Short mmCIF file of C-alpha atoms and ligand atoms in Angstrom, two decimals:
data_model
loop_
_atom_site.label_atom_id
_atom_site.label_comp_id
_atom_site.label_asym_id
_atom_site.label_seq_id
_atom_site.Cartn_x
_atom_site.Cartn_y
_atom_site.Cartn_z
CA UNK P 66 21.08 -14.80 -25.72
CA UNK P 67 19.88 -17.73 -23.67
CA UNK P 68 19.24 -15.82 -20.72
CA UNK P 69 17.02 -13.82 -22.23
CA UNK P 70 15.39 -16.99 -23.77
CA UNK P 71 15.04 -17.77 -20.22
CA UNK P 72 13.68 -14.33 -18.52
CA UNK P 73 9.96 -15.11 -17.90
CA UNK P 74 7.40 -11.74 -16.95
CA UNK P 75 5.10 -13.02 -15.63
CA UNK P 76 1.69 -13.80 -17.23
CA UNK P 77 -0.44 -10.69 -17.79
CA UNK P 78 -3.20 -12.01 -15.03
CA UNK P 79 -0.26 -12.32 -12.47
CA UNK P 80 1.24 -8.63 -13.80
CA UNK P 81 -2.53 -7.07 -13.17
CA UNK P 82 -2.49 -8.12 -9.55
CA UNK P 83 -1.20 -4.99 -8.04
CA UNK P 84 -3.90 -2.84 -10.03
CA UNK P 85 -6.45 -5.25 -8.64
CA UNK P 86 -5.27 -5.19 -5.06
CA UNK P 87 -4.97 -1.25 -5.01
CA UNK P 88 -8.27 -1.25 -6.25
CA UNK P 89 -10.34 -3.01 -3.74
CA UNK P 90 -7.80 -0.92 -1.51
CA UNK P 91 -8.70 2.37 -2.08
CA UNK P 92 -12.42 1.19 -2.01
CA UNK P 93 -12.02 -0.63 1.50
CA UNK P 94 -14.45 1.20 4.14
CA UNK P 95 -10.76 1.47 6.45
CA UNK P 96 -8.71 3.29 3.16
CA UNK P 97 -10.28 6.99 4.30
CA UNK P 98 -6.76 7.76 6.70
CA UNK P 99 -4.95 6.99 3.79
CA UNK P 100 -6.79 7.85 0.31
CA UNK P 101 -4.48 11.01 0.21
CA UNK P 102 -0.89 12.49 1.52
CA UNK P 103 -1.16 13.53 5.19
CA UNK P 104 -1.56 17.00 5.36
CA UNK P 105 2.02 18.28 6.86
CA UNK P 106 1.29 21.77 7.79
CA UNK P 107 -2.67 20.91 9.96
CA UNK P 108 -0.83 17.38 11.71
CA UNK P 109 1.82 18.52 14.36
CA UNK P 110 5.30 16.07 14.37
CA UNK P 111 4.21 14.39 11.25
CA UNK P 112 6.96 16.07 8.96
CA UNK P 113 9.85 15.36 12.26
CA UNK P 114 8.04 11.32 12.93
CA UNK P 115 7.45 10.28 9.51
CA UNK P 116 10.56 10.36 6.90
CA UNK P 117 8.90 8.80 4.46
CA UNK P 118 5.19 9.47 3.62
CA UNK P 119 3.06 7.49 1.79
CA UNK P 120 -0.44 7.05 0.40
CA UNK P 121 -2.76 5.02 -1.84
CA UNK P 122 -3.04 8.65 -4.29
CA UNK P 123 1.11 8.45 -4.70
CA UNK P 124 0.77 4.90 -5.00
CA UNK P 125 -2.06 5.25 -7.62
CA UNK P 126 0.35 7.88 -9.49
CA UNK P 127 2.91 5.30 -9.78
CA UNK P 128 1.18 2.18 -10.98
CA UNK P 129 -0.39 4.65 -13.82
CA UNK P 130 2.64 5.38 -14.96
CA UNK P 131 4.38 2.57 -14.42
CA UNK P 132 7.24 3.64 -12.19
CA UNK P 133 6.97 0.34 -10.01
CA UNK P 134 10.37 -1.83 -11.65
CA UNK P 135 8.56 -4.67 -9.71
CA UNK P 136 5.76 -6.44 -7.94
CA UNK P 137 7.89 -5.92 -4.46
CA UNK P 138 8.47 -2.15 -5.13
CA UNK P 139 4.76 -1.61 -5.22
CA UNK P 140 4.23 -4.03 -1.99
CA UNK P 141 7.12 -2.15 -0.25
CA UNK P 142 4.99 1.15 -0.82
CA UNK P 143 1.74 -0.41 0.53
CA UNK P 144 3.90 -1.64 3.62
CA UNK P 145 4.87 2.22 3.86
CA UNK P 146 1.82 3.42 4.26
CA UNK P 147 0.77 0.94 7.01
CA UNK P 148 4.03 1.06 8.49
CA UNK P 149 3.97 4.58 8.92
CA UNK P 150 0.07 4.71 10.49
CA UNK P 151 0.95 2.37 13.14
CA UNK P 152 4.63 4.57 13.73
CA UNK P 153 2.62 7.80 14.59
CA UNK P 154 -0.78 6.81 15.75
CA UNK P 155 -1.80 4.62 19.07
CA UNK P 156 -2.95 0.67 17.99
CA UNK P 157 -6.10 1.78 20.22
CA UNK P 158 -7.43 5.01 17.85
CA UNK P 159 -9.82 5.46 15.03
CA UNK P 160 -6.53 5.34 12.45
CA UNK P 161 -4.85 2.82 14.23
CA UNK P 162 -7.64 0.60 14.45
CA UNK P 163 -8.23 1.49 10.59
CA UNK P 164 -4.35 0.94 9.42
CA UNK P 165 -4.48 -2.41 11.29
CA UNK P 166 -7.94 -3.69 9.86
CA UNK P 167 -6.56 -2.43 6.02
CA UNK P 168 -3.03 -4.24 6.75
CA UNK P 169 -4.92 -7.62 7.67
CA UNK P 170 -7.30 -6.92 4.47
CA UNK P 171 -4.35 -6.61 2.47
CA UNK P 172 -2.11 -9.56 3.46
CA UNK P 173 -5.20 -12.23 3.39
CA UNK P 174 -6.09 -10.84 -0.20
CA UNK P 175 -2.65 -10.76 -1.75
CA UNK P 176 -2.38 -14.30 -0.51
CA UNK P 177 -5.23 -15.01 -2.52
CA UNK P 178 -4.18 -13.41 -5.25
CA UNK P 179 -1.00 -15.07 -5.71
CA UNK P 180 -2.97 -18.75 -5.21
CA UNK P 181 -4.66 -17.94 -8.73
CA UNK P 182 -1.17 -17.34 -10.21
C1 LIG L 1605 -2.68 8.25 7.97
O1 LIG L 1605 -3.00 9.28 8.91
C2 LIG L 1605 -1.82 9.82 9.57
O2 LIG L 1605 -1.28 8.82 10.40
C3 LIG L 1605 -2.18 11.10 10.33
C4 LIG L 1605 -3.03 10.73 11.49
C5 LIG L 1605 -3.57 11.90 12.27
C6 LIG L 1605 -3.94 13.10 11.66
C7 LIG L 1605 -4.48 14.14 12.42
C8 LIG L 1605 -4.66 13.96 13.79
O3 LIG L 1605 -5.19 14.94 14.55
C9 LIG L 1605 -4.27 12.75 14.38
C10 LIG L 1605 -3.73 11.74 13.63
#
């Protein structure tokens, strides 16, 4: 039908930008606090503070196999994880300070990203 004449994806460059983002991520010196799930049982109250847990391994998983319907699930994960850092630890601590520097990182390169779309 027309409408499907006029669905666009968007170009494959644009449609990479999530892999490239997670990339640099999970090689940014800050990503150690968050490379892999929290360990539930060794971090007392994380399992009561945190509903939702997130990390840059889960989201790995998920871009791999492509369970991400769109750009903004992916970013909504991302947001998660920060979200989540600043929700249990103090702005002032190692992770804190970490989850903060990665959060800036990220929203100054995704801007950057999307000015090459
Ligand atoms: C992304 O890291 C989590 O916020 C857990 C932080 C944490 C783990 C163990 C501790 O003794 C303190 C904080």
């Amino acid at each position: 039908s027309l409408l499907v004449l006029c669905g666009r994806s968007p170009p494959l460059r644009v449609s990479l930008f999530p892999r490239v983002l997670l990339g640099e991520l999970e090689a940014h010196q800050d990503a150690w606090p968050f490379l892999l799930p929290v360990d539930q049982r060794s971090v007392p109250g994380y399992r009561k503070v945190i509903r939702r847990p997130m990390d840059l391994s889960t989201i790995r998983g998920r871009v791999s196999s492509n369970q991400y319907p769109d750009t903004e699930a992916f970013l909504s994960d991302l947001a998660l994880v920060l979200d989540n850092c600043e929700r249990f630890n103090e702005d002032r601590s190692e992770i804190g300070r970490a989850g903060l520097r990665l959060r800036s990182f990220l929203e100054r390169r995704w801007a950057q990203l999307l000015q090459q779309s």
